[in-house]
Amino acid sequence: MKNIKIKIDNIEVIVPEGTTILEAAKKVNINIPHLCYHPDQAIKANCRLCVVDVSGSRKLTAACSSFVYEGMEVHTNTKKVRDMQKGILELILANHDQDCLKCLRNGNCELQALCQRFNISKTNLVDTVDALPLDDTNPSLIRDSAKCVKCNRCVDACQKVQEVHVLTHSHRSVHYNITPAYEMPLEQTFCVFCGQCAAVCPVGAIVEKDDTAKVWDAIYDPKKHVIVQVAPAVRVALGDAFNLPKGTIVTGKMVAALRRLGFDKIFDTNFTADLTIMEEGNELIQRLTKGGTLPMITSCSPGWINFIEGRYDHLLAHLSSCKSPQQMFGALSKSYYPEMAGMDPKNVYTVSIMPCTAKKYEAQRPEMMTNGVAEVDAVLTTRELARMIQSAGIDFVALEEDQFDNPFGIGTGAGAIFGATGGVMEAALRTAYEVITGKGLPSLNFTEVRGLSGIKESIVLIDDMELKVAVAHGLGNAKILLKQIEKGESPYAFIEIMACPGGCIGGGGQPIKSTRDVKEKRIEAIYKIDEDLPLRKSHKNPDILKLYDNYLGEPLGHKSHQLLHTHYHSRGMKYNFSELPNHK
Ligand code: SF4
Ligand code: SF4
Ligand code: SF4
Ligand code: FES
C-alpha cells in the first residue's frame, strides 16, 4: 500500500493511504477530541467533535471520516477549531443530565474528560433535556437516556456485532433519540443483556445495574457466611481499573483484595469450569456414541441462552443441558458446601464476580434454585468489584498475592481458558479425546479454535472418528452457524457459542475499554495462565475427582443431573421479571 506524508500541527507523519486524519494524529500522540468514533466500529461522523483545520479548505473537516492525502497540512488546535469544539460540547451539555457524582461512569467518562480538557463545567445554553423515563426494570442494565450523547456506538454494537437489533434511532431533528423500538423498556424487547452496548458507550447512558450495596450489606451481616467465586476472565482484566498494563494477570492480588473486603471464603469459578467439562464432555460423548441431537452447542454464556430461548427456540434440543460454571458453583454452594461445613444453606450468601451483565439475569432465573434457595445471591461485574476495592481504600497494586480457598480453589488450565473464545471447545476436546481413546493427547493446544476470527473450525481425529467442531463469538457470528443447522447443513458435531466478541474476556461487564487490541492482550494472558499451570485437563483436577467420589457419584449421574443440569425453554418475546423469585 502507498504511503502518504502529511503534517499535523507541523509534525511530519507518514501513514498508509486510507488512514483517517484522526488515526494519523494518534500516531504522533495527538488526541483529537471525539465521541462517536470507536476504533472497532464503522465511521459514523455524527458528533462533529473531531473537527480540524485543513490548509486550503474553507470549512472545518471531521478528522474521523476524512482520509489523508499527500502534502495535507492539518491544524488541530486553532482558535476556530477549539471554539467549534467548545460550542459542540456546550450543546451536548445543554441536553445532558450532568450528575457526575451519582453517575457510574464518573472518572471514566469520555464526555467528562472532554469537558475537563476544555474547561467547561456548565453551559449558559437553555437546558433542553427531554429524556425518556429511566429504564431500570431488568436485572442487568440501566438505560438513562438523559445522559445519552446520541453517538450511535450502542446501535452499532447491538445491530452490526450482535445483530439483535434492539437499539435503534427514533424521531428526527431536536427529538432525535436512541432507543429500543417503540421506546419500549429493554425487558419488553429481545435484548439478551449482553451489555455490549454498555461496553462501547462513551458516557453513563447504559450501565450495569449496580449490586455492590447488596453485597456490602451481606458482608456486614454477622448471620451470613459470605462466599465469592471469580470467573476466569476477571483476573486478566481487573488490573485495567488500577492502571496496570492491559492483560496483566492479577489473580493473587484479586484474591487478596476480596479477603480484605471481608468475604469469608474466596473460591475459583475455574473449578466449576472443570466440572462443566466433566458434565458437558460426557454429554457430548453420550450423544456421539449413543445417539442424541447433534451438533451439541455449549450453554455457559447466558446472553447466548437468552438469544436462543428468545429467537431460535426451535433449536433448543441442540443445547447442552449443563448449567453454566457460575450456576454449577451456586448449586454446590447451597448443597455440598453447607453439608460439608455443617451449615444451613440459607445462611450461605453466594456472590459471583463475572465479566458479564447477562449473568445477573441468569442468577435470578427461577430454575436456578437448590435446596429452596437461590444458587447465587448476587452477581457483580468486574467493574463493580473494582469500585468496591476503590471504595474500601485498598491499594490494589501494592497488595501481597493470596490464594483461593478449598474445596473449590483448584482450577486447571482447561478451566482457565473458558475465559477466551474457543476455550470451552479446547477444554472439552482435551477431556473428550482422552476419555474416549484412553490415550494421552499428543498436543494439548488446539490452536485452530483460538483467536479473534469470527468463526473458527477444526477437525479432530478421535481414534477412527472425525469430529468436526466450530466456535463462534458474538451473536452475529452465532447466527451463521444456527442458519446452517436450520437448513440441515451443519457439518459439525460440537459448537461453542459465546455471546460476547472475544468470549468472556470481552464481556459487557469488563473494565472499559475492551477494544480489539485490549482483547488480544487478555487472550494472551489467559493462555499464559493455562501454559503455566501444572494441571491442564479438567479430568485430572484432583478436587473434581474427589467431589465425584465423595458426593456426586459420576458425571451425568442422578445427583449431577439434579444439581448441575437444567432445562432451557422458549420464552417468547418477553421476559417477566416480576415473576423472578429473587428479583428486587
Ligand atoms: S455521563 Fe459523564 S458527564 Fe454525564 S453525568 Fe455521567 S460522568 Fe458526568
Ligand atoms: S444488552 Fe446487548 S442485546 Fe441488549 S440492547 Fe445492549 S447490545 Fe443490544
Ligand atoms: S446510549 Fe451511549 S452509546 Fe448509545 S448513543 Fe447514547 S451515548 Fe452513544
Ligand atoms: S468523532 Fe468524528 S464526528 Fe464524531
Coordinates of C-alpha atoms and ligand atoms in Angstrom, one line a residue:
M1 CA 0.0 0.0 0.0
K2 CA 1.2 3.5 -0.9
N3 CA 2.5 5.7 2.0
I4 CA 1.3 9.2 2.4
K5 CA 3.3 12.0 4.0
I6 CA 1.3 14.8 5.8
K7 CA 1.9 17.4 8.5
I8 CA -0.2 17.6 11.6
D9 CA 0.4 20.6 13.8
N10 CA 3.7 20.9 11.9
I11 CA 4.8 17.4 12.8
E12 CA 5.6 15.2 9.8
V13 CA 3.8 11.9 9.8
I14 CA 3.9 9.1 7.2
V15 CA 0.9 6.7 7.2
P16 CA -0.6 4.2 4.7
E17 CA -3.1 5.5 2.1
G18 CA -6.6 5.1 3.5
T19 CA -5.7 6.3 7.0
T20 CA -8.0 8.9 8.6
I21 CA -6.7 12.2 10.0
L22 CA -7.8 11.0 13.4
E23 CA -5.8 7.8 13.2
A24 CA -2.8 9.6 11.7
A25 CA -2.8 12.1 14.6
K26 CA -2.8 9.2 17.1
K27 CA 0.5 8.0 15.6
V28 CA 2.2 11.3 16.7
N29 CA 0.4 11.3 20.0
I30 CA -2.1 14.0 19.2
N31 CA -5.5 13.0 20.6
I32 CA -8.2 14.8 18.5
P33 CA -11.4 15.1 20.6
H34 CA -14.0 12.6 19.5
L35 CA -17.2 10.9 20.8
C36 CA -18.9 8.9 18.1
Y37 CA -15.6 7.4 16.8
H38 CA -14.7 4.0 18.1
P39 CA -11.7 2.1 16.8
D40 CA -13.5 -1.2 16.3
Q41 CA -16.6 0.3 14.6
A42 CA -17.6 1.8 11.2
I43 CA -17.2 5.6 10.8
K44 CA -20.4 7.4 12.0
A45 CA -19.2 11.0 11.9
N46 CA -22.2 12.4 13.7
C47 CA -20.8 14.2 16.7
R48 CA -18.6 16.6 14.8
L49 CA -16.3 17.0 17.8
C50 CA -13.3 15.9 15.8
V51 CA -13.2 18.9 13.5
V52 CA -9.8 20.1 12.4
D53 CA -8.5 22.9 10.1
V54 CA -7.0 21.5 6.8
S55 CA -5.0 24.1 4.9
G56 CA -6.8 25.2 1.8
S57 CA -10.2 24.1 3.0
R58 CA -12.8 26.8 3.8
K59 CA -14.8 24.6 6.2
L60 CA -13.6 22.6 9.2
T61 CA -13.1 18.9 8.4
A62 CA -14.2 15.9 10.5
A63 CA -11.0 14.1 11.3
C64 CA -12.6 10.7 11.9
S65 CA -14.1 10.5 8.4
S66 CA -11.5 12.3 6.3
F67 CA -8.7 10.4 4.7
V68 CA -5.1 11.8 4.4
Y69 CA -3.7 12.9 1.0
E70 CA -0.1 13.7 0.0
G71 CA 1.0 17.1 1.3
M72 CA -2.0 17.6 3.6
E73 CA -1.5 20.1 6.4
V74 CA -3.7 19.7 9.4
H75 CA -4.1 22.0 12.4
T76 CA -5.9 20.6 15.4
N77 CA -5.6 23.5 17.9
T78 CA -6.5 26.7 16.1
K79 CA -9.0 29.1 17.7
K80 CA -11.6 28.3 15.1
V81 CA -11.2 24.6 15.9
R82 CA -11.3 25.0 19.6
D83 CA -14.3 27.4 19.5
M84 CA -16.2 24.9 17.4
Q85 CA -15.4 22.0 19.7
K86 CA -16.3 24.0 22.8
G87 CA -19.6 25.0 21.2
I88 CA -20.5 21.4 20.4
L89 CA -19.7 20.4 23.9
E90 CA -21.9 23.1 25.3
L91 CA -24.7 22.0 23.1
I92 CA -24.3 18.4 24.3
L93 CA -24.2 19.6 27.9
A94 CA -27.5 21.5 27.4
N95 CA -29.1 18.2 26.5
H96 CA -27.3 16.2 29.2
D97 CA -28.3 15.3 32.8
Q98 CA -24.9 16.2 34.2
D99 CA -25.0 14.5 37.6
C100 CA -21.4 13.2 37.7
L101 CA -21.3 12.5 41.4
K102 CA -24.1 9.9 41.1
C103 CA -23.0 8.5 37.8
L104 CA -21.3 5.1 37.5
R105 CA -19.0 6.5 34.8
N106 CA -17.7 9.3 37.0
G107 CA -13.9 9.3 36.4
N108 CA -14.2 7.1 33.3
C109 CA -16.4 9.1 31.1
E110 CA -15.4 10.4 27.7
L111 CA -17.7 13.5 27.9
Q112 CA -16.5 14.4 31.4
A113 CA -12.9 14.1 30.2
L114 CA -13.6 16.3 27.2
C115 CA -15.3 18.9 29.4
Q116 CA -12.3 18.9 31.7
R117 CA -10.0 19.3 28.8
F118 CA -11.9 22.3 27.5
N119 CA -12.6 23.7 31.0
I120 CA -16.3 23.6 30.6
S121 CA -18.3 22.8 33.8
K122 CA -21.7 24.1 32.8
T123 CA -23.4 25.8 29.9
N124 CA -25.3 29.0 29.6
L125 CA -27.5 27.5 26.9
V126 CA -31.1 26.7 27.8
D127 CA -31.4 23.2 29.3
T128 CA -33.2 21.1 26.8
V129 CA -33.0 17.6 28.4
D130 CA -36.0 15.8 27.1
A131 CA -35.5 12.2 28.1
L132 CA -37.4 9.0 28.3
P133 CA -38.0 7.6 31.8
L134 CA -35.1 5.8 33.3
D135 CA -35.2 2.1 32.2
D136 CA -34.1 0.1 35.2
T137 CA -36.7 -2.7 35.3
N138 CA -34.4 -5.6 34.2
P139 CA -31.7 -7.2 36.5
S140 CA -28.7 -6.4 34.2
L141 CA -28.6 -2.9 32.8
I142 CA -29.9 0.6 33.3
R143 CA -30.6 2.9 30.4
D144 CA -30.6 6.6 31.2
S145 CA -31.5 8.5 28.1
A146 CA -30.9 11.8 29.8
K147 CA -27.2 11.1 29.6
C148 CA -27.2 9.8 26.0
V149 CA -25.0 11.9 23.6
K150 CA -26.5 10.1 20.6
C151 CA -23.2 8.9 19.3
N152 CA -24.7 5.7 17.9
R153 CA -22.0 3.4 19.2
C154 CA -24.5 1.2 21.1
V155 CA -26.7 0.9 17.9
D156 CA -23.6 -0.3 16.1
A157 CA -22.9 -2.9 18.8
C158 CA -26.5 -4.1 19.0
Q159 CA -27.2 -4.2 15.3
K160 CA -24.0 -4.9 13.5
V161 CA -22.0 -7.0 16.0
Q162 CA -24.7 -8.8 17.9
E163 CA -27.4 -8.5 15.2
V164 CA -30.0 -8.4 17.9
H165 CA -31.5 -5.2 16.6
V166 CA -32.9 -3.9 19.9
L167 CA -31.5 -0.4 19.8
T168 CA -32.3 1.9 17.0
H169 CA -33.0 5.5 16.1
S170 CA -36.2 7.3 16.7
H171 CA -37.6 10.7 15.8
R172 CA -35.8 13.5 14.0
S173 CA -34.1 16.8 14.5
V174 CA -34.1 18.0 18.1
H175 CA -36.2 15.0 19.1
Y176 CA -33.7 12.5 17.6
N177 CA -33.1 9.7 20.1
I178 CA -31.5 6.3 20.5
T179 CA -34.0 3.8 22.0
P180 CA -35.3 0.3 21.7
A181 CA -38.1 0.0 19.0
Y182 CA -41.2 1.9 20.0
E183 CA -39.3 3.3 23.0
M184 CA -40.1 0.1 25.0
P185 CA -38.1 -0.8 28.1
L186 CA -35.4 -3.4 27.5
E187 CA -37.3 -6.1 29.3
Q188 CA -40.1 -5.9 26.7
T189 CA -37.6 -6.4 23.8
F190 CA -35.4 -9.2 22.5
C191 CA -32.5 -7.7 24.5
V192 CA -30.2 -10.5 25.6
F193 CA -28.5 -8.4 28.3
C194 CA -25.0 -9.0 26.8
G195 CA -24.0 -5.4 27.8
Q196 CA -22.1 -4.8 24.6
C197 CA -23.9 -1.5 24.3
A198 CA -22.7 -0.5 27.7
A199 CA -19.1 -1.6 26.8
V200 CA -18.9 0.9 24.0
C201 CA -21.0 3.7 25.4
P202 CA -18.7 6.7 26.0
V203 CA -20.8 8.0 28.9
G204 CA -23.2 6.8 31.6
A205 CA -26.2 6.3 29.4
I206 CA -26.1 2.5 29.5
V207 CA -24.5 0.9 32.6
E208 CA -24.6 -2.3 34.6
K209 CA -27.1 -2.5 37.4
D210 CA -25.0 -1.8 40.5
D211 CA -25.4 -4.5 43.1
T212 CA -22.5 -3.5 45.3
A213 CA -24.7 -2.2 48.1
K214 CA -26.4 -5.6 48.4
V215 CA -23.0 -7.3 48.7
W216 CA -21.7 -4.8 51.3
D217 CA -24.9 -5.5 53.4
A218 CA -24.3 -9.2 53.2
I219 CA -20.7 -8.8 54.3
Y220 CA -21.7 -6.7 57.3
D221 CA -24.4 -9.2 58.3
P222 CA -22.9 -11.4 61.1
K223 CA -25.5 -14.1 60.4
K224 CA -24.3 -14.6 56.8
H225 CA -21.4 -16.7 55.7
V226 CA -20.5 -14.8 52.5
I227 CA -18.5 -16.7 49.9
V228 CA -17.4 -15.5 46.5
Q229 CA -16.5 -17.1 43.2
V230 CA -14.4 -15.4 40.5
A231 CA -14.8 -16.2 36.8
P232 CA -11.7 -17.0 34.6
A233 CA -11.8 -13.7 32.6
V234 CA -11.9 -11.3 35.5
R235 CA -8.2 -11.9 36.6
V236 CA -6.9 -10.7 33.2
A237 CA -9.0 -7.5 33.1
L238 CA -9.4 -6.2 36.7
G239 CA -5.9 -4.7 36.6
D240 CA -7.2 -2.2 33.9
A241 CA -9.2 -0.5 36.6
F242 CA -5.9 0.1 38.5
N243 CA -3.9 1.4 35.5
L244 CA -1.9 -1.8 35.2
P245 CA -0.8 -2.7 31.7
K246 CA -3.5 -4.4 29.7
G247 CA -3.6 -8.1 30.1
T248 CA -1.8 -8.1 33.4
I249 CA -2.6 -11.3 35.4
V250 CA -3.8 -10.2 38.8
T251 CA -5.1 -13.5 40.3
G252 CA -3.2 -13.3 43.6
K253 CA -3.9 -9.6 44.2
M254 CA -7.5 -10.1 43.3
V255 CA -7.9 -12.9 45.9
A256 CA -6.1 -10.7 48.5
A257 CA -8.4 -7.7 47.7
L258 CA -11.5 -10.0 48.1
R259 CA -10.2 -11.2 51.5
R260 CA -9.7 -7.6 52.6
L261 CA -13.2 -6.7 51.6
G262 CA -14.4 -9.2 54.1
F263 CA -15.6 -12.3 52.2
D264 CA -15.4 -15.4 54.4
K265 CA -14.2 -17.7 51.6
I266 CA -12.8 -17.0 48.2
F267 CA -13.3 -19.6 45.5
D268 CA -12.4 -20.0 41.9
T269 CA -15.0 -20.5 39.1
N270 CA -12.2 -22.2 37.2
F271 CA -13.1 -25.2 39.5
T272 CA -16.6 -25.4 38.2
A273 CA -15.5 -24.7 34.7
D274 CA -13.6 -28.0 35.1
L275 CA -16.8 -29.5 36.4
T276 CA -18.7 -28.2 33.4
I277 CA -16.2 -30.0 31.1
M278 CA -16.8 -33.3 33.0
E279 CA -20.5 -33.0 32.5
E280 CA -20.6 -31.4 29.1
G281 CA -17.8 -33.5 27.7
N282 CA -19.6 -36.7 28.9
E283 CA -22.9 -35.4 27.4
L284 CA -21.1 -34.9 24.1
I285 CA -19.6 -38.4 24.3
Q286 CA -23.1 -39.8 25.1
R287 CA -24.7 -38.0 22.2
L288 CA -21.9 -39.2 19.8
T289 CA -21.9 -42.8 20.9
K290 CA -25.5 -43.5 22.0
G291 CA -27.4 -41.0 19.8
G292 CA -28.7 -37.6 20.6
T293 CA -29.2 -34.2 18.9
L294 CA -26.1 -33.0 17.1
P295 CA -24.5 -30.6 16.8
M296 CA -24.4 -30.1 20.5
I297 CA -24.0 -26.5 21.5
T298 CA -22.4 -25.2 24.7
S299 CA -24.6 -23.5 27.3
C300 CA -22.4 -21.4 29.5
S301 CA -22.9 -18.0 28.0
P302 CA -26.2 -16.5 29.4
G303 CA -26.5 -13.9 26.7
W304 CA -26.4 -16.7 24.2
I305 CA -29.0 -18.6 26.2
N306 CA -31.3 -15.6 26.1
F307 CA -30.8 -15.4 22.4
I308 CA -31.6 -19.0 21.6
E309 CA -34.6 -19.1 24.0
G310 CA -36.0 -15.9 22.5
R311 CA -35.2 -16.2 18.8
Y312 CA -34.2 -19.8 17.9
D313 CA -36.2 -21.8 20.4
H314 CA -36.9 -24.4 17.7
L315 CA -33.1 -25.3 18.1
L316 CA -33.2 -25.7 21.8
A317 CA -32.6 -29.5 21.6
H318 CA -29.1 -28.7 20.4
L319 CA -28.2 -27.0 23.6
S320 CA -26.2 -28.9 26.3
S321 CA -28.4 -29.3 29.4
C322 CA -25.4 -28.2 31.6
K323 CA -25.8 -25.2 33.8
S324 CA -23.1 -22.6 33.4
P325 CA -20.0 -22.7 35.6
Q326 CA -21.5 -19.8 37.7
Q327 CA -24.6 -21.8 38.4
M328 CA -22.8 -25.1 39.0
F329 CA -20.8 -23.3 41.6
G330 CA -24.0 -21.8 43.0
A331 CA -25.7 -25.2 43.2
L332 CA -22.7 -26.7 45.1
S333 CA -22.5 -23.7 47.4
K334 CA -26.1 -24.4 48.6
S335 CA -25.7 -28.2 48.8
Y336 CA -22.3 -29.9 49.1
Y337 CA -20.6 -26.9 50.7
P338 CA -23.1 -26.3 53.6
E339 CA -23.4 -30.1 54.1
M340 CA -19.7 -30.4 54.4
A341 CA -19.4 -27.4 56.7
G342 CA -22.4 -28.3 58.8
M343 CA -24.3 -25.1 57.9
D344 CA -27.8 -24.2 56.9
P345 CA -27.8 -23.4 53.2
K346 CA -30.0 -20.4 54.0
N347 CA -27.1 -18.8 55.8
V348 CA -24.7 -19.1 52.9
Y349 CA -24.7 -16.0 50.8
T350 CA -23.0 -16.6 47.4
V351 CA -21.6 -13.8 45.4
S352 CA -20.2 -14.1 41.8
I353 CA -17.7 -11.8 40.2
M354 CA -18.3 -12.1 36.5
P355 CA -17.2 -10.3 33.3
C356 CA -20.8 -10.4 32.2
T357 CA -24.0 -8.4 32.7
A358 CA -26.3 -11.2 31.5
K359 CA -25.1 -13.3 34.5
K360 CA -27.1 -11.0 36.7
Y361 CA -30.2 -12.2 34.9
E362 CA -29.1 -15.9 34.8
A363 CA -28.7 -16.0 38.6
Q364 CA -32.3 -14.9 39.0
R365 CA -33.8 -17.5 36.7
P366 CA -36.5 -19.5 38.6
E367 CA -34.8 -22.7 37.6
M368 CA -31.6 -21.8 39.4
M369 CA -32.6 -22.8 42.9
T370 CA -31.1 -25.5 45.0
N371 CA -32.5 -26.6 48.4
G372 CA -35.2 -24.0 48.1
V373 CA -32.8 -21.1 47.9
A374 CA -31.3 -19.1 45.0
E375 CA -28.0 -20.7 44.0
V376 CA -26.3 -17.3 43.5
D377 CA -27.4 -14.4 45.6
A378 CA -25.6 -11.5 43.9
V379 CA -23.6 -11.1 40.8
L380 CA -21.0 -8.3 40.5
T381 CA -19.3 -7.4 37.2
T382 CA -15.6 -6.8 37.1
R383 CA -16.3 -3.1 37.1
E384 CA -18.3 -3.3 40.3
L385 CA -15.6 -5.3 42.0
A386 CA -13.1 -2.6 41.0
R387 CA -15.4 0.0 42.5
M388 CA -15.7 -2.0 45.8
I389 CA -11.9 -2.2 46.0
Q390 CA -11.6 1.5 45.3
S391 CA -14.3 2.4 47.8
A392 CA -12.6 0.4 50.5
G393 CA -9.4 2.4 50.0
I394 CA -7.4 -0.7 49.2
D395 CA -4.1 -0.1 47.4
F396 CA -4.6 -2.9 44.9
V397 CA -1.3 -2.6 43.2
A398 CA 0.6 -2.9 46.5
L399 CA -1.3 -6.0 47.7
E400 CA 0.7 -9.2 48.5
E401 CA -0.6 -12.1 46.5
D402 CA -3.0 -14.5 48.2
Q403 CA -4.5 -17.9 47.2
F404 CA -8.0 -19.3 46.7
D405 CA -9.6 -21.4 49.4
N406 CA -10.5 -25.0 49.4
P407 CA -12.6 -27.0 48.5
F408 CA -13.3 -25.0 45.3
G409 CA -9.9 -23.4 44.9
I410 CA -8.1 -25.6 42.3
G411 CA -8.7 -25.0 38.7
T412 CA -6.8 -26.5 35.8
G413 CA -5.6 -24.7 32.6
A414 CA -8.7 -26.1 30.9
G415 CA -10.9 -24.2 33.3
A416 CA -8.8 -21.1 32.9
I417 CA -9.2 -20.9 29.1
F418 CA -13.0 -20.8 29.4
G419 CA -12.5 -17.0 29.6
A420 CA -11.5 -16.7 25.9
T421 CA -13.4 -17.6 22.7
G422 CA -12.6 -21.2 21.8
G423 CA -11.6 -22.1 25.4
V424 CA -14.6 -24.2 26.2
M425 CA -14.1 -26.1 23.0
E426 CA -10.4 -26.7 23.6
A427 CA -11.0 -27.8 27.2
A428 CA -13.8 -30.2 26.1
L429 CA -11.6 -31.7 23.4
R430 CA -8.7 -32.2 25.9
T431 CA -11.1 -34.3 28.0
A432 CA -13.2 -36.0 25.3
Y433 CA -10.1 -37.2 23.4
E434 CA -8.6 -38.8 26.5
V435 CA -11.8 -40.3 27.9
I436 CA -12.8 -41.8 24.5
T437 CA -9.4 -43.1 23.4
G438 CA -7.9 -43.8 26.8
K439 CA -4.7 -42.4 25.4
G440 CA -2.8 -39.2 26.2
L441 CA -3.2 -36.3 23.8
P442 CA -0.2 -35.8 21.5
S443 CA -0.6 -32.0 21.9
L444 CA -2.8 -30.1 24.4
N445 CA -3.1 -27.0 22.3
F446 CA -5.9 -26.8 19.8
T447 CA -4.7 -23.6 18.2
E448 CA -7.2 -23.6 15.3
V449 CA -10.0 -22.7 17.7
R450 CA -8.1 -19.8 19.3
G451 CA -8.1 -16.1 18.3
L452 CA -10.5 -13.4 17.2
S453 CA -11.7 -14.7 13.8
G454 CA -15.5 -14.6 14.0
I455 CA -16.0 -18.3 13.2
K456 CA -13.3 -20.9 13.7
E457 CA -13.4 -24.6 12.9
S458 CA -11.3 -27.7 13.4
I459 CA -11.3 -31.4 12.6
V460 CA -10.2 -33.6 15.5
L461 CA -9.4 -37.3 14.9
I462 CA -10.5 -39.3 17.9
D463 CA -9.5 -42.9 17.1
D464 CA -11.3 -43.5 13.8
M465 CA -13.9 -40.8 14.5
E466 CA -13.5 -37.5 12.7
L467 CA -15.0 -34.8 14.9
K468 CA -15.8 -31.5 13.1
V469 CA -16.2 -28.6 15.5
A470 CA -16.9 -24.9 15.3
V471 CA -16.6 -21.8 17.5
A472 CA -18.5 -18.6 17.2
H473 CA -18.3 -15.5 19.3
G474 CA -20.6 -12.5 19.0
L475 CA -24.2 -13.3 18.2
G476 CA -24.0 -12.1 14.6
N477 CA -21.5 -14.9 14.0
A478 CA -23.6 -17.4 16.0
K479 CA -26.5 -16.7 13.6
I480 CA -24.4 -18.0 10.7
L481 CA -24.0 -21.4 12.4
L482 CA -27.6 -21.5 13.5
K483 CA -28.8 -20.9 10.0
Q484 CA -26.7 -23.9 8.8
I485 CA -28.4 -26.1 11.4
E486 CA -31.9 -24.8 10.4
K487 CA -31.2 -25.8 6.8
G488 CA -29.9 -29.2 7.9
E489 CA -26.5 -28.3 6.5
S490 CA -24.3 -28.1 9.6
P491 CA -21.2 -30.3 9.2
Y492 CA -20.4 -30.0 12.9
A493 CA -20.8 -32.3 15.9
F494 CA -20.0 -29.8 18.6
I495 CA -20.3 -26.0 18.6
E496 CA -19.1 -23.4 21.1
I497 CA -21.0 -20.1 21.2
M498 CA -20.2 -17.1 23.4
A499 CA -22.4 -14.1 23.2
C500 CA -19.6 -11.5 23.5
P501 CA -17.0 -10.8 20.9
G502 CA -13.7 -12.4 22.1
G503 CA -15.7 -14.5 24.7
C504 CA -15.9 -13.6 28.3
I505 CA -12.6 -11.5 28.2
G506 CA -14.8 -9.1 26.1
G507 CA -17.8 -9.4 28.3
G508 CA -20.2 -6.5 28.8
G509 CA -19.1 -6.1 32.5
Q510 CA -15.4 -5.8 31.9
P511 CA -13.4 -2.6 32.5
I512 CA -13.9 -0.1 29.8
K513 CA -12.4 0.0 27.1
S514 CA -12.4 -3.6 25.7
T515 CA -11.2 -2.7 22.3
R516 CA -9.7 -5.3 19.9
D517 CA -6.1 -4.7 21.0
V518 CA -7.1 -5.0 24.6
K519 CA -9.0 -8.2 23.9
E520 CA -5.9 -9.7 22.3
K521 CA -3.8 -8.9 25.4
R522 CA -6.4 -10.5 27.7
I523 CA -6.5 -13.6 25.5
E524 CA -2.7 -13.9 25.5
A525 CA -2.8 -13.7 29.3
I526 CA -5.5 -16.4 29.6
Y527 CA -3.3 -18.8 27.6
K528 CA -0.3 -17.8 29.7
I529 CA -2.2 -18.9 32.8
D530 CA -3.0 -22.2 31.1
E531 CA 0.6 -22.8 30.0
D532 CA 1.9 -22.1 33.5
L533 CA -0.4 -24.4 35.4
P534 CA 0.8 -27.9 36.3
L535 CA -2.7 -29.3 35.6
R536 CA -4.2 -28.5 32.2
K537 CA -7.0 -31.1 31.8
S538 CA -10.3 -30.9 33.7
H539 CA -10.5 -34.7 34.3
K540 CA -7.2 -34.5 36.1
N541 CA -8.3 -31.9 38.7
P542 CA -7.9 -33.9 42.0
D543 CA -10.6 -31.9 43.8
I544 CA -13.1 -32.6 41.0
L545 CA -12.3 -36.3 41.2
K546 CA -12.8 -36.1 45.0
L547 CA -16.1 -34.3 44.5
Y548 CA -17.4 -37.1 42.3
D549 CA -16.1 -39.8 44.7
N550 CA -17.5 -38.2 47.9
Y551 CA -20.7 -36.6 46.7
L552 CA -21.8 -36.5 43.1
G553 CA -21.1 -40.1 42.1
E554 CA -20.4 -40.0 38.4
P555 CA -20.8 -37.4 35.5
L556 CA -24.4 -37.4 34.2
G557 CA -25.4 -39.4 37.3
H558 CA -28.6 -38.8 39.3
K559 CA -27.1 -36.2 41.7
S560 CA -25.3 -34.4 38.9
H561 CA -28.5 -34.1 36.9
Q562 CA -30.3 -32.8 39.9
L563 CA -27.7 -30.1 40.7
L564 CA -25.7 -29.4 37.6
H565 CA -28.2 -29.6 34.7
T566 CA -31.3 -27.7 33.8
H567 CA -34.0 -27.2 31.1
Y568 CA -33.7 -24.3 28.8
H569 CA -37.0 -23.2 27.4
S570 CA -38.8 -21.0 24.9
R571 CA -39.7 -17.7 26.4
G572 CA -41.4 -16.0 23.5
M573 CA -40.9 -12.3 23.1
K574 CA -40.7 -11.1 26.7
Y575 CA -39.0 -11.7 30.0
N576 CA -41.2 -11.4 33.0
F577 CA -39.1 -10.1 35.8
S578 CA -41.8 -9.6 38.3
E579 CA -42.1 -13.4 38.4
L580 CA -38.4 -14.0 39.3
P581 CA -38.2 -15.2 42.9
N582 CA -35.0 -13.3 43.7
H583 CA -35.8 -10.1 41.8
K584 CA -35.8 -6.9 43.9
Ligands
SF4_1 S1 -22.2 10.6 31.7 FE1 -20.3 11.6 32.2 S2 -20.6 13.7 32.2 FE2 -22.6 12.7 32.3 S3 -23.1 12.6 34.5 FE3 -22.0 10.7 33.9 S4 -19.9 11.1 34.4 FE4 -20.9 13.1 34.3
SF4_2 S1 -27.6 -5.6 26.0 FE1 -27.0 -6.5 24.0 S2 -28.9 -7.0 23.1 FE2 -29.4 -5.6 24.8 S3 -29.5 -3.6 23.9 FE3 -27.4 -3.9 24.6 S4 -26.3 -4.7 22.8 FE4 -28.5 -5.0 22.4
SF4_3 S1 -26.5 5.2 24.8 FE1 -24.3 5.6 24.9 S2 -23.5 4.6 23.1 FE2 -25.7 4.7 22.8 S3 -26.0 6.6 21.6 FE3 -26.2 7.1 23.8 S4 -24.2 7.8 24.4 FE4 -23.9 6.7 22.5
FES4 S1 -15.7 11.6 16.2 FE1 -15.7 12.5 14.3 S2 -17.7 13.1 14.0 FE2 -17.7 12.1 15.9

